[in-house]
mmCIF file of C-alpha atoms in Angstrom:
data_model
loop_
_atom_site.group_PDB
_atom_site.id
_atom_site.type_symbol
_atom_site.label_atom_id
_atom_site.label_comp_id
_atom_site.label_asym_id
_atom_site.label_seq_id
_atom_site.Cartn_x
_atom_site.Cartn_y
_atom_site.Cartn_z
ATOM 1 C CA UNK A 1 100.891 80.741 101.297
ATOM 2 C CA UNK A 2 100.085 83.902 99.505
ATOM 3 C CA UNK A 3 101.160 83.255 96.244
ATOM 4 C CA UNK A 4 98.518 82.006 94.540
ATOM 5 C CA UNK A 5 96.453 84.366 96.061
ATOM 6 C CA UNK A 6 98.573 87.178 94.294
ATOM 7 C CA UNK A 7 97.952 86.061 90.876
ATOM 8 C CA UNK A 8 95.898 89.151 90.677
ATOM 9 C CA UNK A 9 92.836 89.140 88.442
ATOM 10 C CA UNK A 10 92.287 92.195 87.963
ATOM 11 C CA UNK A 11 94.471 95.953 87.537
ATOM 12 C CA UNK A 12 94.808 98.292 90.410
ATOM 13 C CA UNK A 13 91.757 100.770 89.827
ATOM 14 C CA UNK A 14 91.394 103.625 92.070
ATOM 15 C CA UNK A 15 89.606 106.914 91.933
ATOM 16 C CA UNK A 16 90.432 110.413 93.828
ATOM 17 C CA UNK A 17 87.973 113.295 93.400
ATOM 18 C CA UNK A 18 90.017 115.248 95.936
ATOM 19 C CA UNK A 19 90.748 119.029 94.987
ATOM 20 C CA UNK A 20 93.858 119.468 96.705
ATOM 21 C CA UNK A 21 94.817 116.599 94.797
ATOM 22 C CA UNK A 22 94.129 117.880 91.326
ATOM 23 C CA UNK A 23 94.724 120.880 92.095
ATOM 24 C CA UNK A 24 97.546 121.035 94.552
ATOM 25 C CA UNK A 25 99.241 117.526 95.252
ATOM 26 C CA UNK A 26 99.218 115.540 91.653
ATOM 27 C CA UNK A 27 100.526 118.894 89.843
ATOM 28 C CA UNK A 28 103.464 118.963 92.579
ATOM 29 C CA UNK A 29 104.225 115.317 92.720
ATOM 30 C CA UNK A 30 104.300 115.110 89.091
ATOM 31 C CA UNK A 31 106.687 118.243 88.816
ATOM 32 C CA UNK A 32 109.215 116.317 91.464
ATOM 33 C CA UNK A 33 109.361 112.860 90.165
ATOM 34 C CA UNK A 34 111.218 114.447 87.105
ATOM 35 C CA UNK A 35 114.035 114.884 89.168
ATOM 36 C CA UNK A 36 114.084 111.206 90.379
ATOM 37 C CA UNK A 37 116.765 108.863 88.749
ATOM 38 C CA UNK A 38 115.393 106.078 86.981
ATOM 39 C CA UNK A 39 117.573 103.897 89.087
ATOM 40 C CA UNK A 40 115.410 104.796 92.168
ATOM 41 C CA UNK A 41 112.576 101.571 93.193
ATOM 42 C CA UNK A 42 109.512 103.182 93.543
ATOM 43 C CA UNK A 43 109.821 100.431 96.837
ATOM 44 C CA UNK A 44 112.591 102.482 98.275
ATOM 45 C CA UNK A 45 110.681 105.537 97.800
ATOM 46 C CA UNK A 46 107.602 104.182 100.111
ATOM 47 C CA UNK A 47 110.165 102.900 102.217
ATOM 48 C CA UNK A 48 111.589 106.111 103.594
ATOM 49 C CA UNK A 49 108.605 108.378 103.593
ATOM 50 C CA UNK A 50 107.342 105.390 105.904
ATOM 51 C CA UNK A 51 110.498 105.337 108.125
ATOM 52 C CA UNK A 52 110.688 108.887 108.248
ATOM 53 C CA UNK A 53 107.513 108.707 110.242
ATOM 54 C CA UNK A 54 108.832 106.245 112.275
ATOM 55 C CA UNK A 55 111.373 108.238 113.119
ATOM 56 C CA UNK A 56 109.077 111.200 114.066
ATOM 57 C CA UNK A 57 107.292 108.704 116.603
ATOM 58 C CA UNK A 58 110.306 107.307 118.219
ATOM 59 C CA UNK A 59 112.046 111.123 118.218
ATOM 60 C CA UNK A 60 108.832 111.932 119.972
ATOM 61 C CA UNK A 61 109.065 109.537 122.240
ATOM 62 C CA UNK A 62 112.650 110.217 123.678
ATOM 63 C CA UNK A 63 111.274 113.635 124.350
ATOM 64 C CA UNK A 64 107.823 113.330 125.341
ATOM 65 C CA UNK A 65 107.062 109.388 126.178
ATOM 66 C CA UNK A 66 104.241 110.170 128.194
ATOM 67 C CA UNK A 67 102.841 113.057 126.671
ATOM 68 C CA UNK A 68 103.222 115.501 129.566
ATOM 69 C CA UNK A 69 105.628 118.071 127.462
ATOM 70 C CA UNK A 70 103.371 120.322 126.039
ATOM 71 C CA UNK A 71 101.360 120.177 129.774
ATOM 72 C CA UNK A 72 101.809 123.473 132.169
ATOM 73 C CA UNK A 73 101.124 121.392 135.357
ATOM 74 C CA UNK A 74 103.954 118.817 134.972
ATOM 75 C CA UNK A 75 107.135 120.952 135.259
ATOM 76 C CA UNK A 76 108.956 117.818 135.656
ATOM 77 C CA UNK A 77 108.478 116.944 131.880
ATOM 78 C CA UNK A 78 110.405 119.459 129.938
ATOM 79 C CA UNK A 79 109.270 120.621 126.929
ATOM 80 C CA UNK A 80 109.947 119.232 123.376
ATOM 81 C CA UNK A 81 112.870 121.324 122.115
ATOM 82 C CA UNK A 82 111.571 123.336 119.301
ATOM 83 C CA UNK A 83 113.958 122.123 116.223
ATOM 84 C CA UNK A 84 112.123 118.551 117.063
ATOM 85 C CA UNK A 85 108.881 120.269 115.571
ATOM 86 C CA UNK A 86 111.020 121.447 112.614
ATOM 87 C CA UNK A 87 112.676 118.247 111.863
ATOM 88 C CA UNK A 88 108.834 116.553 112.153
ATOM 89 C CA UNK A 89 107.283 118.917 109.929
ATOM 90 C CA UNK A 90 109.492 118.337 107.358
ATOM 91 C CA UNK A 91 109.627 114.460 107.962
ATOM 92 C CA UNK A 92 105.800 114.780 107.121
ATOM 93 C CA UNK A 93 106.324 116.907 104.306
ATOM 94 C CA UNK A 94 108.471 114.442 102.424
ATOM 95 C CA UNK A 95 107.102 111.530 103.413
ATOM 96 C CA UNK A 96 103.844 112.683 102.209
ATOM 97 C CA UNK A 97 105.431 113.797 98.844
ATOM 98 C CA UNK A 98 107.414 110.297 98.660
ATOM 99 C CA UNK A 99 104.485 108.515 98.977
ATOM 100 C CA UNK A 100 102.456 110.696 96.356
ATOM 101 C CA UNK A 101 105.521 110.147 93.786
ATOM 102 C CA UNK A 102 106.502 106.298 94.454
ATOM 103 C CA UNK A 103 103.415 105.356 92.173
ATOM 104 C CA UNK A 104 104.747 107.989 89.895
ATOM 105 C CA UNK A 105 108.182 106.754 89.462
ATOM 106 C CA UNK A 106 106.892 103.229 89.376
ATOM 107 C CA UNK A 107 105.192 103.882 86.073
ATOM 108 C CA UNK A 108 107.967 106.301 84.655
ATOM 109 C CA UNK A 109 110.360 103.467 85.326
ATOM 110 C CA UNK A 110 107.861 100.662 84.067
ATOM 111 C CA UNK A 111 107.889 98.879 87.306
ATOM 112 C CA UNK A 112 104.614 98.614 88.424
ATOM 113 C CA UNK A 113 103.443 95.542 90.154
ATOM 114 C CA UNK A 114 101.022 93.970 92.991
ATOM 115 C CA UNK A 115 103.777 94.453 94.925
ATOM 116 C CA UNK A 116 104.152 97.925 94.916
ATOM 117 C CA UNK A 117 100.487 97.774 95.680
ATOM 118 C CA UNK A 118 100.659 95.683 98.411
ATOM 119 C CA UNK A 119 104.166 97.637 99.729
ATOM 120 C CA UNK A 120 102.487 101.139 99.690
ATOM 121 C CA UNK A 121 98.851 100.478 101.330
ATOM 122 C CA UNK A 122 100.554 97.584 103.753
ATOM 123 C CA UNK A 123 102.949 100.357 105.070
ATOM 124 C CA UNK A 124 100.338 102.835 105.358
ATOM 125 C CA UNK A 125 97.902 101.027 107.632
ATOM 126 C CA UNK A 126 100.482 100.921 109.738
ATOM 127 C CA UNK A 127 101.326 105.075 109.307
ATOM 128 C CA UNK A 128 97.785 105.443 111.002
ATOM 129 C CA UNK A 129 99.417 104.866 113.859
ATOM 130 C CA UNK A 130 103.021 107.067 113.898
ATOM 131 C CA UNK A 131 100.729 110.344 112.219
ATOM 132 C CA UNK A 132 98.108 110.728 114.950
ATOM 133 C CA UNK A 133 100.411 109.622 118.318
ATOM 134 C CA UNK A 134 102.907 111.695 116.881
ATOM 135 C CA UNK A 135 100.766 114.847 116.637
ATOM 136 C CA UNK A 136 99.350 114.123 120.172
ATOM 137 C CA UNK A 137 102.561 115.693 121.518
ATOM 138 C CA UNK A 138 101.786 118.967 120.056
ATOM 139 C CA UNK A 139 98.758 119.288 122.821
ATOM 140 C CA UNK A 140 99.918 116.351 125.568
ATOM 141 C CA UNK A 141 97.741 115.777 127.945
ATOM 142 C CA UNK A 142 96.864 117.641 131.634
ATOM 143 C CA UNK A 143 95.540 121.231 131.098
ATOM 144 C CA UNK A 144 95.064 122.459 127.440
ATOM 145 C CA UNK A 145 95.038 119.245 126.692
ATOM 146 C CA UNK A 146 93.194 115.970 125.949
ATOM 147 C CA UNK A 147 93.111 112.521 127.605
ATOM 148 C CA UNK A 148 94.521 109.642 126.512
ATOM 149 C CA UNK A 149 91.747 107.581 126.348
ATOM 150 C CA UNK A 150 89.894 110.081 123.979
ATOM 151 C CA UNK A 151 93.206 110.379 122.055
ATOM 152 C CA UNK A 152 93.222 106.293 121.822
ATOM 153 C CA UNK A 153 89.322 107.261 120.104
ATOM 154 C CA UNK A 154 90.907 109.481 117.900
ATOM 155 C CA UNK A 155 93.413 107.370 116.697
ATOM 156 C CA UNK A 156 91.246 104.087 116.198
ATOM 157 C CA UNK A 157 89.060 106.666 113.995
ATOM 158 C CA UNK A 158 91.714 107.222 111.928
ATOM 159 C CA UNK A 159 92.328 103.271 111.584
ATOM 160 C CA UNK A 160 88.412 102.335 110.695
ATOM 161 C CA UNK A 161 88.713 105.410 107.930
ATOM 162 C CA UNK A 162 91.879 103.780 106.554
ATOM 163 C CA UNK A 163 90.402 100.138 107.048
ATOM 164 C CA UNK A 164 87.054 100.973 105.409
ATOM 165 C CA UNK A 165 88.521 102.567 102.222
ATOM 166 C CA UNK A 166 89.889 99.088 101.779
ATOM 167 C CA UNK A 167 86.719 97.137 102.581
ATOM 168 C CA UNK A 168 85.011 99.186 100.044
ATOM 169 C CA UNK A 169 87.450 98.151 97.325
ATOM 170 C CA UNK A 170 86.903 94.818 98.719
ATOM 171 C CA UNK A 171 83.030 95.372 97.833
ATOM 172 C CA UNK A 172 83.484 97.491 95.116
ATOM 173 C CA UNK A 173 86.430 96.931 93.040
ATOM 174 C CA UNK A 174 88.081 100.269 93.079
ATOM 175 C CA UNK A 175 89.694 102.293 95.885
ATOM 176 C CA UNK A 176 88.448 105.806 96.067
ATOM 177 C CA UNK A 177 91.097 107.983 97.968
ATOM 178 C CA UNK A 178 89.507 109.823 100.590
ATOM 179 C CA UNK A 179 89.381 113.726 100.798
ATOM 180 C CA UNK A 180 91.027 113.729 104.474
ATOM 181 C CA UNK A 181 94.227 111.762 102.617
ATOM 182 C CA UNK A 182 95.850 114.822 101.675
ATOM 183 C CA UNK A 183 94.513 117.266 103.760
ATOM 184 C CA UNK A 184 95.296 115.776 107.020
ATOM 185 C CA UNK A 185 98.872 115.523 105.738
ATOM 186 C CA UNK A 186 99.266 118.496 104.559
ATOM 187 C CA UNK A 187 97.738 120.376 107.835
ATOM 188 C CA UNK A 188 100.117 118.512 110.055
ATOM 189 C CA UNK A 189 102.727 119.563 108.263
ATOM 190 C CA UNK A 190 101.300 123.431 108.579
ATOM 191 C CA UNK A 191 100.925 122.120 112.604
ATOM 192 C CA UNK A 192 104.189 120.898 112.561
ATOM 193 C CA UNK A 193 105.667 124.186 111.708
ATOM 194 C CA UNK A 194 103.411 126.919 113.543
ATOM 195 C CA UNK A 195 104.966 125.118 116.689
ATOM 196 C CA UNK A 196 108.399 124.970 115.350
ATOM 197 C CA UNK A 197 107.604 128.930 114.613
ATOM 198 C CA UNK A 198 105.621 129.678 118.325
ATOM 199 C CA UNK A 199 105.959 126.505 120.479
ATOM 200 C CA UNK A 200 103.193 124.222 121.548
ATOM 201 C CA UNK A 201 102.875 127.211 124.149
ATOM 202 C CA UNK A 202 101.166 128.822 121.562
ATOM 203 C CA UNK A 203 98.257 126.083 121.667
ATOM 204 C CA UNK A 204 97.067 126.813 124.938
ATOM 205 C CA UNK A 205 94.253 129.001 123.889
ATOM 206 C CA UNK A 206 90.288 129.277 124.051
ATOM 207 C CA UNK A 207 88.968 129.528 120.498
ATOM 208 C CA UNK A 208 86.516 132.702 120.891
ATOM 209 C CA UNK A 209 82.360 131.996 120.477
ATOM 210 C CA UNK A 210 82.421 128.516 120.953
ATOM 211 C CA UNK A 211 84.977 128.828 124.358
ATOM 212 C CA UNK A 212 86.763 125.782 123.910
ATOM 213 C CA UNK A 213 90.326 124.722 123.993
ATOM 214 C CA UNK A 214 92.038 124.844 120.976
ATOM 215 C CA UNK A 215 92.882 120.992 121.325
ATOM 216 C CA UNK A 216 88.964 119.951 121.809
ATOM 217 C CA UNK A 217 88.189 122.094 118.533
ATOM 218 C CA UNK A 218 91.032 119.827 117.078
ATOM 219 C CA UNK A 219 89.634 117.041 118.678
ATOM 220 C CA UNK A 220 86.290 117.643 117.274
ATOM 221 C CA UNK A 221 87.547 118.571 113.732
ATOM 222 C CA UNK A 222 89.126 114.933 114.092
ATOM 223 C CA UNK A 223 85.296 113.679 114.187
ATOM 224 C CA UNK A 224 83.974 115.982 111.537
ATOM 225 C CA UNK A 225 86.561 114.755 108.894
ATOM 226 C CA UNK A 226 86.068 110.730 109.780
ATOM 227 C CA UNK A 227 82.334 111.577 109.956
ATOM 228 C CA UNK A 228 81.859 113.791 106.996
ATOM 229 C CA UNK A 229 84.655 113.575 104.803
ATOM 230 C CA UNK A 230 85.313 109.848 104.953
ATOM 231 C CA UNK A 231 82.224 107.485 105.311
ATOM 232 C CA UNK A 232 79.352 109.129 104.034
ATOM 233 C CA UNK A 233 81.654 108.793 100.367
ATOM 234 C CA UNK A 234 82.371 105.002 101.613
ATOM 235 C CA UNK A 235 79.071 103.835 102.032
ATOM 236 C CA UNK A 236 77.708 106.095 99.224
ATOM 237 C CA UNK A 237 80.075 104.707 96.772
ATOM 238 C CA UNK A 238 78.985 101.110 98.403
ATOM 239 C CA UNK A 239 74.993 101.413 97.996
ATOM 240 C CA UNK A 240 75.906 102.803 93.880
ATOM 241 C CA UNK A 241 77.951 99.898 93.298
ATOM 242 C CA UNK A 242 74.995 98.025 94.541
ATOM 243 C CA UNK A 243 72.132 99.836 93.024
ATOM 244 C CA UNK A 244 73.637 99.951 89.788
ATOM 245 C CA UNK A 245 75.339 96.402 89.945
ATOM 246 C CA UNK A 246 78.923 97.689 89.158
ATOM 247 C CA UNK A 247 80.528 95.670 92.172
ATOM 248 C CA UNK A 248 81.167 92.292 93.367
ATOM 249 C CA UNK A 249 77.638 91.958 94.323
ATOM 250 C CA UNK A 250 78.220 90.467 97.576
ATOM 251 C CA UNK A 251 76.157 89.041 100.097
ATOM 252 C CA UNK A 252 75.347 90.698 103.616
ATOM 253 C CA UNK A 253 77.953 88.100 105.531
ATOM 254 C CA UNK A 254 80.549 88.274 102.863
ATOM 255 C CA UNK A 255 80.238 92.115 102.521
ATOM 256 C CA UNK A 256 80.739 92.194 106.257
ATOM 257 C CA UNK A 257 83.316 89.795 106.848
ATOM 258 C CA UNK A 258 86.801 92.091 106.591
ATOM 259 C CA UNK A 259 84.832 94.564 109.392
ATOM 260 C CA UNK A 260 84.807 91.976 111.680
ATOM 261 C CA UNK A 261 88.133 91.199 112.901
ATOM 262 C CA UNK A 262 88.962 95.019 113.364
ATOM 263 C CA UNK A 263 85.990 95.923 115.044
ATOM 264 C CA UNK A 264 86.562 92.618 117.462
ATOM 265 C CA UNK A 265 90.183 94.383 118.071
ATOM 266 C CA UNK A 266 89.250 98.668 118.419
ATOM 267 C CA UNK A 267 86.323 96.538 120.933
ATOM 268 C CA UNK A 268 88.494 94.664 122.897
ATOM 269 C CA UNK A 269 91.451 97.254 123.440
ATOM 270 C CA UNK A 270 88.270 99.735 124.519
ATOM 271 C CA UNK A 271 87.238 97.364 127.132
ATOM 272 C CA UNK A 272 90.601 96.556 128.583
ATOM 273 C CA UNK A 273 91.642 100.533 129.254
ATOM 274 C CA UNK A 274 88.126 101.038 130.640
ATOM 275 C CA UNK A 275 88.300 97.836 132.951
ATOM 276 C CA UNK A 276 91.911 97.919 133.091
ATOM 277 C CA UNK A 277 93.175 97.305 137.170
ATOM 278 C CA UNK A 278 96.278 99.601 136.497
ATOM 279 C CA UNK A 279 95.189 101.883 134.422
ATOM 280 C CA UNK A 280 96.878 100.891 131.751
ATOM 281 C CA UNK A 281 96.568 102.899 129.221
ATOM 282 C CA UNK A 282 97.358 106.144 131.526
ATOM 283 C CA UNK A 283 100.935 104.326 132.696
ATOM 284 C CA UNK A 284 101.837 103.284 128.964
ATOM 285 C CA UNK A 285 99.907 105.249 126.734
ATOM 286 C CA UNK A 286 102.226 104.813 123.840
ATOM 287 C CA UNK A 287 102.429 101.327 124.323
ATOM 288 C CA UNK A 288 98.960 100.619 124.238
ATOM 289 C CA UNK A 289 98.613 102.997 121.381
ATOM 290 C CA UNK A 290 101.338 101.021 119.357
ATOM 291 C CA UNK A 291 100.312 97.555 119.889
ATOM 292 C CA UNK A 292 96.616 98.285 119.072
ATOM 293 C CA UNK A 293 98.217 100.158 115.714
ATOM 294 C CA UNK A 294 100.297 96.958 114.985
ATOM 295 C CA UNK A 295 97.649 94.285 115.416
ATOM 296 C CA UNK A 296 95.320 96.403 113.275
ATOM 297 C CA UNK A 297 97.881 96.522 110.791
ATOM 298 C CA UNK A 298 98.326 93.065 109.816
ATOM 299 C CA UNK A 299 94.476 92.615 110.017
ATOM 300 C CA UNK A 300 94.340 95.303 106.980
ATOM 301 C CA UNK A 301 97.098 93.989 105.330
ATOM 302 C CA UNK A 302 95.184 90.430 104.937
ATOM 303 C CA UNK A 303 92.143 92.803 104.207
ATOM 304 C CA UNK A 304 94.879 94.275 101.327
ATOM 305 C CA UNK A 305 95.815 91.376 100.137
ATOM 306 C CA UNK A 306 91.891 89.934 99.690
ATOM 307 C CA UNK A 307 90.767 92.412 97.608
ATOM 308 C CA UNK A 308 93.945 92.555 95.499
ATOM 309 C CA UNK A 309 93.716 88.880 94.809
ATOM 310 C CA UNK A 310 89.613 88.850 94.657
ATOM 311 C CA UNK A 311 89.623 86.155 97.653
ATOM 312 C CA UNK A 312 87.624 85.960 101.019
ATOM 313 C CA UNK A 313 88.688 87.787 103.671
ATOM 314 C CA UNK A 314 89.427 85.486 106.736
ATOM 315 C CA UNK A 315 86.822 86.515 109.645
ATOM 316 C CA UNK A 316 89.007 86.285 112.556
ATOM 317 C CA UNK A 317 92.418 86.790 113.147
ATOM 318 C CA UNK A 318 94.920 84.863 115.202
ATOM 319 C CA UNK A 319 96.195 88.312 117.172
ATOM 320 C CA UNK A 320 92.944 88.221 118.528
ATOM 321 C CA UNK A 321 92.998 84.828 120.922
ATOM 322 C CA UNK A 322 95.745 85.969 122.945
ATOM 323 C CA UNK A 323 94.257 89.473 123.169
ATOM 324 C CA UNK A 324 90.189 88.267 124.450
ATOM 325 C CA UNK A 325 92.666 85.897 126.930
ATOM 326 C CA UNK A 326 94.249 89.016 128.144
ATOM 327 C CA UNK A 327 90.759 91.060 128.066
ATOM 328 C CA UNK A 328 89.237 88.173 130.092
ATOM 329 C CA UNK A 329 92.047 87.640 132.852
ATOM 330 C CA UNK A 330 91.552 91.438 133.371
ATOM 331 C CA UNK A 331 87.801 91.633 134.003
ATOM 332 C CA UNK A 332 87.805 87.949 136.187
ATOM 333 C CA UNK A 333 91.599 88.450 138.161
ATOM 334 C CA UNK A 334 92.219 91.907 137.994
ATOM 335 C CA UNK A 335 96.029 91.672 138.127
ATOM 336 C CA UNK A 336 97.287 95.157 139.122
ATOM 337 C CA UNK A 337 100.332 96.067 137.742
ATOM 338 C CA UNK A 338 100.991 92.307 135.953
ATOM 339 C CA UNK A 339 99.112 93.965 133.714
ATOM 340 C CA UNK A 340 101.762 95.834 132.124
ATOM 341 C CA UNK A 341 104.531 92.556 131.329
ATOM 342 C CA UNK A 342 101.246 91.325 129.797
ATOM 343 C CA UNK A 343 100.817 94.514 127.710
ATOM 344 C CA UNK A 344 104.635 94.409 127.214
ATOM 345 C CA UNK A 345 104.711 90.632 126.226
ATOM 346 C CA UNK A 346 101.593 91.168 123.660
ATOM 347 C CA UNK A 347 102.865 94.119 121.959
ATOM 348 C CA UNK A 348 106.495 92.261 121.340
ATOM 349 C CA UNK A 349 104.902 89.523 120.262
ATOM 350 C CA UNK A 350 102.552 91.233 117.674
ATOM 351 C CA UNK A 351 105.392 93.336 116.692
ATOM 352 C CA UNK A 352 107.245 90.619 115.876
ATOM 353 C CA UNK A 353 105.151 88.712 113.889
ATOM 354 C CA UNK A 354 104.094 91.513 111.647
ATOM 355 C CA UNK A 355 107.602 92.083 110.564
ATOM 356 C CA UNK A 356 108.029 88.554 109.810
ATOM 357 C CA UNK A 357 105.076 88.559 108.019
ATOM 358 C CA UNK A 358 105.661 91.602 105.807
ATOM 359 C CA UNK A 359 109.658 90.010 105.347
ATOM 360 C CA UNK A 360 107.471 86.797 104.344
ATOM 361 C CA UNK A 361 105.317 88.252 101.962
ATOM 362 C CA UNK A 362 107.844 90.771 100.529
ATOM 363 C CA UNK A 363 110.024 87.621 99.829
ATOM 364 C CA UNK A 364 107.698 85.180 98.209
ATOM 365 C CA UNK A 365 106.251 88.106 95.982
ATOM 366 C CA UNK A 366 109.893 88.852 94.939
ATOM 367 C CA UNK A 367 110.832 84.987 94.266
ATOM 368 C CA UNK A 368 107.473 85.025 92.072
ATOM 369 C CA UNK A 369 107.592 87.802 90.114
ATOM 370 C CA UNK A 370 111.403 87.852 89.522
ATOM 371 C CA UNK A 371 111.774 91.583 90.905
ATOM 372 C CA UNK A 372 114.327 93.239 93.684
ATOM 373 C CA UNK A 373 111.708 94.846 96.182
ATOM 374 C CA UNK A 374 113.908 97.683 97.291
ATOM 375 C CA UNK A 375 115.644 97.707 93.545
ATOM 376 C CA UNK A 376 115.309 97.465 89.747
ATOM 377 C CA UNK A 377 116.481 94.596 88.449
ATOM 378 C CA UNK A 378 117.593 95.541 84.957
ATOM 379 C CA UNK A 379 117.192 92.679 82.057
ATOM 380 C CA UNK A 380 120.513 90.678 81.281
#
């Protein structure tokens, strides 16, 4: 279905003005790829730094499902043993690096191709998930920490940020690589291994002259960095593409088609917790978290794969039928605690069918282009 659309017309341009990456990250990943073999598939490389994440969420998640570990009023939820925060920190650390270097190696080893592309970004929409649920732990929830629903706000910010980079390629032409990229990787890292150092114990704690919890201030630097660091670039870069005719030159609907589908879905999931019978997204928080991640993914994926191939991105997405079904049986029935097979049921589903779909693409790419995805296949 996609491979048509694949036959890219254009090279993978992108742009990052970032300091810590000229300075800092680029300078470091360039030093480390040295030491790669030139056996290694830049692939595999984006591969583990994205299941290493994984990993941190699910680790997470034996420990502290419900987020009550770091909270002082729910002795019945032990806290996270401290070597977890060590073996997360440096799960971020290298995941962060592998993804910096698998471009890296991919042109060392003369390998570069839309599916790299394709395997890199695809994966990461999905990382906007694992990174901010995983951090949540740190604080939890109850006292000294922050609710789930404003945690869920936090972590469909992160999403848009990610999702409008892409949109503004889509407009544009050329990805420019937010500031917040690095930086937010790089600080939860630091995060990672202050606890590791002092326990999330050390947390709990009113930041003097403005009096506020040390997880609100976090809360609100969350805000500053989507609201200052991200957009204002996006739709700056976006009105001088315009203004001095160096994009696609799009009109208003097809400019604003890719938004659409993802701000139908952050909608939706909003209005089910908030009309929610249960209270869903305080019984299954990670649930709830995860499935929203997933379905988002495979919008931005499509997204991906539209501006790679120069194409129109579809308005609507199928994810979404079953979900405004679900929405509506919840505000007309109320259902009680039914709610949660549905939740269970939908997030399976979606789960499933974005694997599949990645397999899918993976596989017809590879049968196209003649390449291993997870090797290099070395000329006869």
């Amino acid at each position: 279905m996609f491979l048509i659309y694949l036959l890219l017309k254009g090279q993978y341009s992108s742009i990052d003005t970032s300091p810590i990456s000229k300075y800092v990250t680029h300078p470091f990943w360039n030093w480390v790829v040295e030491f790669y073999p030139r056996w290694i598939a830049p692939n595999l490389l984006t591969l583990t730094g994205f299941l290493q994440l994984v990993a941190n969420f699910f680790l997470l998640t034996y420990y502290d499902c419900n987020f009550y570990a770091a909270s002082r009023d729910h002795p019945e939820s032990p806290p996270v043993p401290n070597w977890v925060w060590l073996v997360c920190g440096l799960n971020m650390f290298i995941s962060h690096t592998l993804d910096g270097t698998d471009g890296k190696q991919a042109r060392r080893t003369k390998t570069s191709s839309p599916l790299g592309e394709l395997f890199d970004h695809g994966l990461d929409s999905w990382v906007t998930l694992f990174m901010p649920v995983a951090m949540y732990s740190v604080y939890g929830r109850g006292e000294g920490g922050v609710d789930v629903f404003r945690v869920f706000l936090i972590t469909i910010g992160v999403q848009f940020c990610f999702m409008v980079s892409h949109w503004e390629k889509y407009i544009t032409g050329v990805l420019f690589l937010p500031w917040g990229y690095d930086l937010s990787q790089l600080g939860l890292t630091f995060i990672y291994l202050l606890t590791f150092l002092g326990g999330h114990d050390m947390w709990k704690f009113k930041v003097p002259i403005v009096d506020m919890q040390m997880s609100n201030v976090f809360e609100i630097v969350c805000y500053v960095g989507f609201l200052g660091l991200t957009m204002p670039f996006t739709f700056w870069n976006i009105y001088e593409s315009y203004k001095n005719k160096t994009g696609k030159m799009l009109g208003l609907w097809e400019a604003m088609r890719p938004v659409i589908a993802t701000i139908s879905l952050f909608s939706l999931m909003i209005v089910w917790a908030k009309f929610s019978s249960c209270d869903i997204i305080e019984l299954y928080p990670r649930l709830f978290y995860l499935t929203t991640g997933t379905v988002f993914s495979n919008i931005t994926c499509r997204l991906i794969i539209a501006q790679m191939s120069n194409t129109r991105c579809e308005v609507f997405h199928w994810m979404l039928v079953p979900l405004c079904c679900i929405v509506a049986l919840v505000i007309l029935i109320a259902p009680g605690n039914i709610e949660i097979y549905i939740l269970w049921c939908y997030a399976l589903i979606v789960i499933s069918a974005h694997v599949h779909f990645g397999f899918g693409v993976v596989r017809e790419m590879c049968d196209h282009f003649k390449i291993n995805a997870l090797t290099i296949k070395h000329a006869d």
